[in-house]
PDB file of C-alpha atoms in Angstrom:
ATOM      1  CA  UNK A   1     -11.223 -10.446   0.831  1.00 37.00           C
ATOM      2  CA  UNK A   2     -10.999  -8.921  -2.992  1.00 37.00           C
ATOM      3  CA  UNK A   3      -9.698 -12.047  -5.407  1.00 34.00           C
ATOM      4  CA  UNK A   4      -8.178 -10.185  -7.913  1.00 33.00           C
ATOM      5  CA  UNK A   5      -9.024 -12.726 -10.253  1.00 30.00           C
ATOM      6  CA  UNK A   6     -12.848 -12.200 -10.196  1.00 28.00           C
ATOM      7  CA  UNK A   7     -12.515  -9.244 -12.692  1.00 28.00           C
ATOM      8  CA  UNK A   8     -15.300  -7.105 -11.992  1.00 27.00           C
ATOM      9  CA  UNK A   9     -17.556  -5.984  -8.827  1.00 30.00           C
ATOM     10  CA  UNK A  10     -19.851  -3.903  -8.002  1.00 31.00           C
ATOM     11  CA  UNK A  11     -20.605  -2.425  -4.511  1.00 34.00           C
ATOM     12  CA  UNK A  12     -22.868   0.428  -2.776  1.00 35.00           C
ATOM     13  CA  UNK A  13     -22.164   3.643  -0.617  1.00 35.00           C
ATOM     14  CA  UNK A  14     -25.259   4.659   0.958  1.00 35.00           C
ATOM     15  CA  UNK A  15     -27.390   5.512  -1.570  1.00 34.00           C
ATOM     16  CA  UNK A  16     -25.369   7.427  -3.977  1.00 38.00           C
ATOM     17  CA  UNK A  17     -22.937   6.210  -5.374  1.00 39.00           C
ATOM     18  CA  UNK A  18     -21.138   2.804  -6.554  1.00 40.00           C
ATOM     19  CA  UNK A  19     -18.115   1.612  -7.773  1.00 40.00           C
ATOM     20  CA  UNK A  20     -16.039  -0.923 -10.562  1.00 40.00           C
ATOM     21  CA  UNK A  21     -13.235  -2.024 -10.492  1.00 37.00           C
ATOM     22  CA  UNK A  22     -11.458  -3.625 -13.935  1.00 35.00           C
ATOM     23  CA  UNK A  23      -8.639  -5.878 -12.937  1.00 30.00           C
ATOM     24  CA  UNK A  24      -6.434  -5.923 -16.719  1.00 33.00           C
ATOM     25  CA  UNK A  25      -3.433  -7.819 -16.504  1.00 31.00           C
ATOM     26  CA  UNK A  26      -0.094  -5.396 -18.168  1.00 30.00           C
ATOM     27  CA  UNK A  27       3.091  -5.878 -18.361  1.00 33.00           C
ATOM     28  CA  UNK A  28       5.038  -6.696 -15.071  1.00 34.00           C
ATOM     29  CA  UNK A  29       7.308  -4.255 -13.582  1.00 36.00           C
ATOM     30  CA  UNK A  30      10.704  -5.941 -14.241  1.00 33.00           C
ATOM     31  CA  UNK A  31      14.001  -4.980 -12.765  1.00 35.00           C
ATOM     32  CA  UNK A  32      15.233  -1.925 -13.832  1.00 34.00           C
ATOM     33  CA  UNK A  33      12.146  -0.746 -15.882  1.00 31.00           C
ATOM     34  CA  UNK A  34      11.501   2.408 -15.361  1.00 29.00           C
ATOM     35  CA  UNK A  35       7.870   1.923 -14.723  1.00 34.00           C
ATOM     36  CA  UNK A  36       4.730  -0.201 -15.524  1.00 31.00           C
ATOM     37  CA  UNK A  37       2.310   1.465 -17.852  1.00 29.00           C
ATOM     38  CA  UNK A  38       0.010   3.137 -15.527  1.00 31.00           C
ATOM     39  CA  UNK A  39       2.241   3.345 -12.518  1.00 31.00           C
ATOM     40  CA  UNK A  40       1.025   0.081 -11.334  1.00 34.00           C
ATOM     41  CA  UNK A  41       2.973  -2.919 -10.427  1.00 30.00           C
ATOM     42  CA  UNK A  42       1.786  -5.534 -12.412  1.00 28.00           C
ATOM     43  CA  UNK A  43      -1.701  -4.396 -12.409  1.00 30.00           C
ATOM     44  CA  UNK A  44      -3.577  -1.788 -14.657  1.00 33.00           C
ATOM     45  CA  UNK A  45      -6.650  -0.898 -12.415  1.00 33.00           C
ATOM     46  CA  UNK A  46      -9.041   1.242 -14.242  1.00 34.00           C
ATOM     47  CA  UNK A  47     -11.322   2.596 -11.817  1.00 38.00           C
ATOM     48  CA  UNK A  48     -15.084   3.595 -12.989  1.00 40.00           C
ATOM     49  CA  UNK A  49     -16.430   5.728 -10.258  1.00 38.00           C
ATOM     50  CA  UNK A  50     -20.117   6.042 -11.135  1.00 41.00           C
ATOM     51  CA  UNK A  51     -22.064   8.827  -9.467  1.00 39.00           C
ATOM     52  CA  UNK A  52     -26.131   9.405  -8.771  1.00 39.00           C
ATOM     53  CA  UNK A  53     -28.032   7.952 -11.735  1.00 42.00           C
ATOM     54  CA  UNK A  54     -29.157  11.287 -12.672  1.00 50.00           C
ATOM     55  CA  UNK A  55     -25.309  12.976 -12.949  1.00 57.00           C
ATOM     56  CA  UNK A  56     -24.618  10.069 -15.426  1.00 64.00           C
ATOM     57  CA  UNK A  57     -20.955   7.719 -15.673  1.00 71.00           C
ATOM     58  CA  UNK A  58     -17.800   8.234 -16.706  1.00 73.00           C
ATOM     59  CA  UNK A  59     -14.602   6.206 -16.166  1.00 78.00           C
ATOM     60  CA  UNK A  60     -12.487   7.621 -13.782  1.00 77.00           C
ATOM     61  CA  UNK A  61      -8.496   6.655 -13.633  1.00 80.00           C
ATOM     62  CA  UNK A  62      -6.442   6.707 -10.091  1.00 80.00           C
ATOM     63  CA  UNK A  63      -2.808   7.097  -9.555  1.00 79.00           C
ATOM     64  CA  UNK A  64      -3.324   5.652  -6.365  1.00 79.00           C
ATOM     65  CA  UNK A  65      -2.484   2.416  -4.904  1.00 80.00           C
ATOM     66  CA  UNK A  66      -4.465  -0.075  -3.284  1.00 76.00           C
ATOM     67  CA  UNK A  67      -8.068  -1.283  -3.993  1.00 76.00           C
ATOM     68  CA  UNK A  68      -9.132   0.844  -0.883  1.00 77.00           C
ATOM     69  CA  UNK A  69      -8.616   4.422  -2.400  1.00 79.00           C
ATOM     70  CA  UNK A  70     -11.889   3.361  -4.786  1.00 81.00           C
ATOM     71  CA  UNK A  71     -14.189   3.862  -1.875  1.00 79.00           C
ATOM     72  CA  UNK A  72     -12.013   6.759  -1.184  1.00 82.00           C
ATOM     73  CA  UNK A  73     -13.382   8.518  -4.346  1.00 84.00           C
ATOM     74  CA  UNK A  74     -16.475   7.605  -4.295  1.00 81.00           C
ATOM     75  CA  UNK A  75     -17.322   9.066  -0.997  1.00 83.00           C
ATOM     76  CA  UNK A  76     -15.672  12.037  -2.497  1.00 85.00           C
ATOM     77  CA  UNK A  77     -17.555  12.242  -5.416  1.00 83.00           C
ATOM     78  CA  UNK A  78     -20.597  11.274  -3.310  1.00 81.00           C
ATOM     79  CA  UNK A  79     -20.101  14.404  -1.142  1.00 85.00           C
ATOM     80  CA  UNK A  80     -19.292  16.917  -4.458  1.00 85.00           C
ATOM     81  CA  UNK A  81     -22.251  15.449  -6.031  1.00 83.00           C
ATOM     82  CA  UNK A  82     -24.492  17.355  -3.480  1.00 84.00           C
ATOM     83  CA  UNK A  83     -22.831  20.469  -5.234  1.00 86.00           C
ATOM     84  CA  UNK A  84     -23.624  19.697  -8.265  1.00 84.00           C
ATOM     85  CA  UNK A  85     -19.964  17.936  -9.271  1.00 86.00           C
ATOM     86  CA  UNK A  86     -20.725  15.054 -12.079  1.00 83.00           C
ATOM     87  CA  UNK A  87     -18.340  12.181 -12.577  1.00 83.00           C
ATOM     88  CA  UNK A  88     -17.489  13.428 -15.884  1.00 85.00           C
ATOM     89  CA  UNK A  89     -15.809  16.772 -14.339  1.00 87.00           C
ATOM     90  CA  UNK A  90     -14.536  13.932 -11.621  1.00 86.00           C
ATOM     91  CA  UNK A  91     -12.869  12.497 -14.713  1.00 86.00           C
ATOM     92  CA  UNK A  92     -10.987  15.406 -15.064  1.00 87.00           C
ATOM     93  CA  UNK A  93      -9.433  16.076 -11.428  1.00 88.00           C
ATOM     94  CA  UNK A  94      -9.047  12.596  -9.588  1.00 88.00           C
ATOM     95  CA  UNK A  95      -6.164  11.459 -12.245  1.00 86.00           C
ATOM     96  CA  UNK A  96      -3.923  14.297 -11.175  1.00 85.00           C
ATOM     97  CA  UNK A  97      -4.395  13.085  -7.070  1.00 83.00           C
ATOM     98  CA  UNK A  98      -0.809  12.162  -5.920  1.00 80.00           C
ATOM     99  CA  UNK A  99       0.074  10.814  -2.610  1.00 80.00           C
ATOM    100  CA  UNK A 100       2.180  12.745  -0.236  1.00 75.00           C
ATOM    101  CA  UNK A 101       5.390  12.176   1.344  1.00 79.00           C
ATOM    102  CA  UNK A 102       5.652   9.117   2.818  1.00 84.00           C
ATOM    103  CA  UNK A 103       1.404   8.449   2.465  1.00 81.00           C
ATOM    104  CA  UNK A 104       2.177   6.237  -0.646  1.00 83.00           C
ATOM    105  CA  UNK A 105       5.191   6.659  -2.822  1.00 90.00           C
ATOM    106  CA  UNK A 106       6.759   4.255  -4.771  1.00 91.00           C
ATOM    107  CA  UNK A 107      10.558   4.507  -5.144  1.00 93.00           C
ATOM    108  CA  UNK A 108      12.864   2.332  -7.405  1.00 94.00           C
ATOM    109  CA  UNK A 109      16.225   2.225  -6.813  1.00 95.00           C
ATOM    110  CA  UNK A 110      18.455   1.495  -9.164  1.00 94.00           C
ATOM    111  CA  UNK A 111      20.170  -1.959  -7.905  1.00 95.00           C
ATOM    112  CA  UNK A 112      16.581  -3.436  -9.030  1.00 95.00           C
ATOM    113  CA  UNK A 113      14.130  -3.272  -5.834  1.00 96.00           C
ATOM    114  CA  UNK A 114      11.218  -1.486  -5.157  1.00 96.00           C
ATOM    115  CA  UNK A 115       9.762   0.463  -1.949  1.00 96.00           C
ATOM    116  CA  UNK A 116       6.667   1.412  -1.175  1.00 94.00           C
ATOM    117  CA  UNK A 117       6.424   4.191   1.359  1.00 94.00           C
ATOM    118  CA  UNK A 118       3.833   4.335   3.290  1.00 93.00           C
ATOM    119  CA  UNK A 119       5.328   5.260   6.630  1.00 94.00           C
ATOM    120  CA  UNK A 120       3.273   8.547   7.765  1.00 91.00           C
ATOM    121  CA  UNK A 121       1.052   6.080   9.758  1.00 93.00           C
ATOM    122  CA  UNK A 122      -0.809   2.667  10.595  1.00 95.00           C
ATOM    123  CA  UNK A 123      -3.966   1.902  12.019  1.00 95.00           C
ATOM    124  CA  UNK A 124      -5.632  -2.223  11.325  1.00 96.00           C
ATOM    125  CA  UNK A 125      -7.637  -1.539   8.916  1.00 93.00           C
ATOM    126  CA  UNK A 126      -5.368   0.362   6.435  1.00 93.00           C
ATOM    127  CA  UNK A 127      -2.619  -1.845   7.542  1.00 96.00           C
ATOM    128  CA  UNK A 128      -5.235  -5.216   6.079  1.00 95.00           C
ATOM    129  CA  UNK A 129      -5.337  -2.687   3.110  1.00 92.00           C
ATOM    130  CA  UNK A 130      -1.841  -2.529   2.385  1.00 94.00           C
ATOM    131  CA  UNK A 131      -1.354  -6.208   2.757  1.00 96.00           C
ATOM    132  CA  UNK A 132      -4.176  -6.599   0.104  1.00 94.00           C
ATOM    133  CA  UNK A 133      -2.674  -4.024  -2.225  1.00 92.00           C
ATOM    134  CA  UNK A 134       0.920  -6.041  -1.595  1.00 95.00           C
ATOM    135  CA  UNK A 135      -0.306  -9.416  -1.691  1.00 94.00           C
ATOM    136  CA  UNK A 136      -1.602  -8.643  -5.535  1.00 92.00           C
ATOM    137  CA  UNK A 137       1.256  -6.949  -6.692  1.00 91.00           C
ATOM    138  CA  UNK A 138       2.916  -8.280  -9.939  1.00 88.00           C
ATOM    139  CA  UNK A 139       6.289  -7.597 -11.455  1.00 89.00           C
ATOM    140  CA  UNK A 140       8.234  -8.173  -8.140  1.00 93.00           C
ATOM    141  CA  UNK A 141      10.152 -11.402  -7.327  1.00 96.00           C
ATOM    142  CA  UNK A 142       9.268 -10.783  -3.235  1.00 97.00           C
ATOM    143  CA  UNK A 143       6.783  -9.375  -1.624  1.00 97.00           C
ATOM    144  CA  UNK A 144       8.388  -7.779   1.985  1.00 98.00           C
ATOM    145  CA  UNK A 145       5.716  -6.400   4.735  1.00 98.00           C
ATOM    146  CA  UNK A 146       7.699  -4.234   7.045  1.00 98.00           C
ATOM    147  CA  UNK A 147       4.991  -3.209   9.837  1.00 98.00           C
ATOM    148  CA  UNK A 148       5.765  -0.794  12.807  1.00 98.00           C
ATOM    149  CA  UNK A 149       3.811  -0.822  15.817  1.00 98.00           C
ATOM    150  CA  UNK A 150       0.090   0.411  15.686  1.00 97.00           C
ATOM    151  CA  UNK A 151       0.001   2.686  18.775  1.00 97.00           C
ATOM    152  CA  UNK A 152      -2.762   3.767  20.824  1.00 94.00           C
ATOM    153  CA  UNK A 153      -5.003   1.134  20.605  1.00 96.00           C
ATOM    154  CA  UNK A 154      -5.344   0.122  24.153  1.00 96.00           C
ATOM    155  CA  UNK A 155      -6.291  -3.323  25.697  1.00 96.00           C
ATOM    156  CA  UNK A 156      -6.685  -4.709  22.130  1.00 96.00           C
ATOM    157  CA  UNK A 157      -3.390  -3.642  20.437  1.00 97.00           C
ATOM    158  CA  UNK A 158      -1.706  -6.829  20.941  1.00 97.00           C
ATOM    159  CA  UNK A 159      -5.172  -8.580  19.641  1.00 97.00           C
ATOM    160  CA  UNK A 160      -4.974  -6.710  16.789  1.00 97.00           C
ATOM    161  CA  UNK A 161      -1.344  -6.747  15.673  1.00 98.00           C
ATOM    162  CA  UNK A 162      -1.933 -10.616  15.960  1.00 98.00           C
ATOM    163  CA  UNK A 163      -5.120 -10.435  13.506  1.00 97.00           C
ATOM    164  CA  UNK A 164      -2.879  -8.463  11.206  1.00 97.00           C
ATOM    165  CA  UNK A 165      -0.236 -10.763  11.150  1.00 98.00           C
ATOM    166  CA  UNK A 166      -3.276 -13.613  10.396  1.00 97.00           C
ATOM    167  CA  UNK A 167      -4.010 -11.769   7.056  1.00 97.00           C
ATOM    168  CA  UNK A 168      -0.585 -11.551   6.136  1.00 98.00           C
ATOM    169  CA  UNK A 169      -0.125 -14.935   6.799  1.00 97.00           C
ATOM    170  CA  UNK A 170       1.203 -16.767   3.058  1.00 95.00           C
ATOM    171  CA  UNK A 171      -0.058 -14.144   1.070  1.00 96.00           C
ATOM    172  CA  UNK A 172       3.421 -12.169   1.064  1.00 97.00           C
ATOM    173  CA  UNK A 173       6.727 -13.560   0.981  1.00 98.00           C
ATOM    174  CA  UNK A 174       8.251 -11.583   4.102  1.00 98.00           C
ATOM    175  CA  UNK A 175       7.093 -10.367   7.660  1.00 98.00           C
ATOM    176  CA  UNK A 176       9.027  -8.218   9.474  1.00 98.00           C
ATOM    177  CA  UNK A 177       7.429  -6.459  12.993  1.00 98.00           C
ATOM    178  CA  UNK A 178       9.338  -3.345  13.987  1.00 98.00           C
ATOM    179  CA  UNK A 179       8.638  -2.026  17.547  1.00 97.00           C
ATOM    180  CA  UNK A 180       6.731  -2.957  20.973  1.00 97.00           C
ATOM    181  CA  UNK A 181       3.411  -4.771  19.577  1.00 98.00           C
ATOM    182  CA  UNK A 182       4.543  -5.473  16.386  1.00 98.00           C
ATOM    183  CA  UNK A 183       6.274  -8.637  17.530  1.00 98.00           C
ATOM    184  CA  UNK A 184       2.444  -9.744  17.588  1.00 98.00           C
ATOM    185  CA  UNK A 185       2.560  -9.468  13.956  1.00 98.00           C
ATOM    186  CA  UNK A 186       4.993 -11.534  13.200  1.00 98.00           C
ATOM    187  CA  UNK A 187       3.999 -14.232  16.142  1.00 98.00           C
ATOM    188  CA  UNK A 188       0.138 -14.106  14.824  1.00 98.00           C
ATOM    189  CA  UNK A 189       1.817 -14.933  10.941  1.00 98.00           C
ATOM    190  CA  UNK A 190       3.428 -17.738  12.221  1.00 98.00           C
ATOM    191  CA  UNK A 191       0.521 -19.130  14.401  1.00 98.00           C
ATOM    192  CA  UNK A 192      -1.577 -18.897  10.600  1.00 97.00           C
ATOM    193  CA  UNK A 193       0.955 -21.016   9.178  1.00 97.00           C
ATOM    194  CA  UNK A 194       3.616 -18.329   7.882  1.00 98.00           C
ATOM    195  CA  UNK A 195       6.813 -20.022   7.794  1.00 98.00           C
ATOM    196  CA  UNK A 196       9.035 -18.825  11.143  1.00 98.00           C
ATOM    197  CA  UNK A 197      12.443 -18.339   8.969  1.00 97.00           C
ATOM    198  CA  UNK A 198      10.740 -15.203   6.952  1.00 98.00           C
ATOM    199  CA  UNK A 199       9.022 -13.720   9.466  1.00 98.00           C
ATOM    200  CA  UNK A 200      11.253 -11.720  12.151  1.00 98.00           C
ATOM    201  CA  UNK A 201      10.469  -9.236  15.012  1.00 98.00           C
ATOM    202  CA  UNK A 202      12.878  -5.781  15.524  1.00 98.00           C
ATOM    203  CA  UNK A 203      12.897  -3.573  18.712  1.00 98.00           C
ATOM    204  CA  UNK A 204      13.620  -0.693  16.724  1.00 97.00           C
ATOM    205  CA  UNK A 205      13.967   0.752  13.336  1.00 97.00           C
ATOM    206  CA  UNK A 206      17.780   0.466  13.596  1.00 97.00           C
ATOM    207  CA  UNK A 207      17.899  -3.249  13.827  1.00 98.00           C
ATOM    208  CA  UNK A 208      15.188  -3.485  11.298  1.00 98.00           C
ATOM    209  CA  UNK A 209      17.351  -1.299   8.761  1.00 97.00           C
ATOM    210  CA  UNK A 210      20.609  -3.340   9.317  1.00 97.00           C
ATOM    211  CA  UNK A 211      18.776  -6.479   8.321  1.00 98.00           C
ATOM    212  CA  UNK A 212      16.692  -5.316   4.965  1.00 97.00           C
ATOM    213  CA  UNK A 213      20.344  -3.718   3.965  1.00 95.00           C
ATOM    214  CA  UNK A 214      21.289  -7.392   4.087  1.00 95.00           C
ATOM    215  CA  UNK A 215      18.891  -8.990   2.377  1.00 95.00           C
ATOM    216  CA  UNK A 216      17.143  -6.706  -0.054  1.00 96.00           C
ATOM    217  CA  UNK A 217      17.905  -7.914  -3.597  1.00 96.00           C
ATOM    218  CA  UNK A 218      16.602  -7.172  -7.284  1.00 97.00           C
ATOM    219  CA  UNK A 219      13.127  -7.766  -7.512  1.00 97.00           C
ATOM    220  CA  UNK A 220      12.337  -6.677  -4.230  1.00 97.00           C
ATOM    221  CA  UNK A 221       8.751  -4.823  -3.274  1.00 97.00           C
ATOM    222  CA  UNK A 222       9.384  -3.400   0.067  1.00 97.00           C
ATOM    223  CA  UNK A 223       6.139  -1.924   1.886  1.00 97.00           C
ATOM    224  CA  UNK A 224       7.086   0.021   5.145  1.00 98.00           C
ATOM    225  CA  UNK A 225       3.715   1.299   7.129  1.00 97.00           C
ATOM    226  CA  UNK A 226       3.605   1.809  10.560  1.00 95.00           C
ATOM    227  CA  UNK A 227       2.596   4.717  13.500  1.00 96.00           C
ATOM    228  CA  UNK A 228       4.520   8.002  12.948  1.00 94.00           C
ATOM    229  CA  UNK A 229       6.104   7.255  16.477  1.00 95.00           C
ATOM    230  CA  UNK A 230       8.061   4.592  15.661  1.00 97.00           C
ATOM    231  CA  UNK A 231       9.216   6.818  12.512  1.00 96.00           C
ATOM    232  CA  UNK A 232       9.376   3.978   9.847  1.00 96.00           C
ATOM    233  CA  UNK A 233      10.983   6.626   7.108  1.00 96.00           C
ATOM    234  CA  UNK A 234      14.291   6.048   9.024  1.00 96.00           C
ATOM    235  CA  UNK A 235      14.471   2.844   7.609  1.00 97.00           C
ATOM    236  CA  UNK A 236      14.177   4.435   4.109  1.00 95.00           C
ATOM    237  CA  UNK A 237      16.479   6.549   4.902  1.00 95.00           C
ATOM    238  CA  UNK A 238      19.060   4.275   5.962  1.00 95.00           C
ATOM    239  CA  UNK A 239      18.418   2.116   2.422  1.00 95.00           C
ATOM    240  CA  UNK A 240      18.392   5.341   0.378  1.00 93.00           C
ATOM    241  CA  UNK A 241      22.015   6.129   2.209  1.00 93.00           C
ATOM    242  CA  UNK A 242      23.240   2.764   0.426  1.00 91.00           C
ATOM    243  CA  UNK A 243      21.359   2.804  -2.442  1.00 91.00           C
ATOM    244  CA  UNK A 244      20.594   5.423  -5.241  1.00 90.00           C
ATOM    245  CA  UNK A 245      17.307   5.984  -6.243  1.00 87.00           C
ATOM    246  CA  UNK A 246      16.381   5.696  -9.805  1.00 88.00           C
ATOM    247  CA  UNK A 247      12.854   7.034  -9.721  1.00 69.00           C
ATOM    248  CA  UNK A 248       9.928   8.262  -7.713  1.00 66.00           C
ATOM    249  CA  UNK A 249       6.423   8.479  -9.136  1.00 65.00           C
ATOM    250  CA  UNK A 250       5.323  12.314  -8.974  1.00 61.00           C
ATOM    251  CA  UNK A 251       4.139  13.576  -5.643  1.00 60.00           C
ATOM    252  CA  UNK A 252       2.879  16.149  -3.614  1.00 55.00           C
ATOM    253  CA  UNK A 253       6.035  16.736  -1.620  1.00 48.00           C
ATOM    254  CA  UNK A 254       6.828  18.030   1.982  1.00 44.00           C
ATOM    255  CA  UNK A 255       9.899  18.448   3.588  1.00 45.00           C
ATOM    256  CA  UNK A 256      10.321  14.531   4.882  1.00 45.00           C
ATOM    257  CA  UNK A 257      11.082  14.312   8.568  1.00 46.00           C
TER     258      UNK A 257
END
């Protein structure tokens, strides 16, 4: 577990390349501000990627969310190094990565709350990551985990949803399960303590929907991440209908389905 208030570390991939993170406190994102200075909510991360000792350092700045994307670029920079690729021409590419649609947007609407769309997929270890990245969010007044089912994972799925639902457990403000195993979430939050009146369990992205259009408010930060099959992006949809969107950060852009 990262505390966010240990301000720097230092870790190893293989035995290439390693990585620092600089946790500076900014601004929070209030209601209705357009954005926080880097795109962040309530967090400037500068990211130093730092490459082979011989191909020197440079400080390298992400658009991306969540503490995991880090090891992300280092294993990218890692693998370009063995082409020749220093972390100074790094510097120049990795700030202009945007996520795709619905693989880590952020999208403020303008009746004060905040979504973070992350719907594409889920898996439990990218679902721990999101909680992380939500859990140390600033700028928002609640913190709402919306988790669809994590399909195909066999004999352990309902194991795993549970252990999920442990990590979330007090560090956000909300737990919501959508779908089949994702009431395992929500009963694995309680069982770590979670309180039971902000933590509820949906059979379907419908019901789910009806009940964030209820209780969303100003100062919301709304994560939704789960398996494409239970197609999570209809419950953006069904806020967006209601709601109209003040901003988007810029991304690489499909056709959303």
């Amino acid at each position: 577990r990262r505390d966010h208030r240990a301000g720097i570390r230092t870790g190893n991939l293989g035995e290439g390349a390693a990585a620092e993170d600089e946790l500076e406190p900014s601004p929070p994102l209030a209601p209705g501000r357009a954005k926080a200075p880097t795109g962040h909510l309530g967090l400037e991360l500068v990211r130093r990627v730092v490459g082979h000792r011989q191909l020197g350092r440079a400080p390298v700045a992400l658009r991306l969310h969540g503490e995991h994307h880090v090891m992300n670029a280092l294993a990218a920079l890692a693998a370009a190094s063995l082409w020749g690729i220093t972390p100074e021409q790094a510097r120049a590419v990795f700030p202009l990565l945007v996520p795709s649609a619905h693989r880590g947007e952020i999208l403020r609407f303008r009746d004060g709350f905040t979504i973070f769309d992350d719907c594409y997929n889920s898996n439990p270890a990218a679902l721990a990551a999101m909680i992380d990245w939500l859990a140390g969010a600033g700028g928002c007044e609640r913190r709402i985990l919306t988790a669809g089912e994590m399909l195909e994972l066999g004999r352990a799925s309902a194991s795993l949803h549970r252990e999920a639902g442990r990590w979330a457990a007090g560090r956000v403000d909300w737990i919501l399960g959508v779908q089949g195993d994702a009431e395992e979430i929500v009963r694995g939050a309680i069982e770590a303590g979670h309180p039971a009146e902000r933590a509820r369990f949906f059979a379907d992205t419908g019901e789910a929907s009806a009940f964030l259009e209820g209780m969303v408010q100003p100062g919301d930060l709304v994560v939704l991440k789960g398996s494409r099959g239970v197609h999570m992006e209809r419950i953006l949809e069904a806020l967006a209908s209601g709601h109209e969107l003040a901003e988007a950060e810029p991304a690489g852009r499909r056709k959303r389905n």
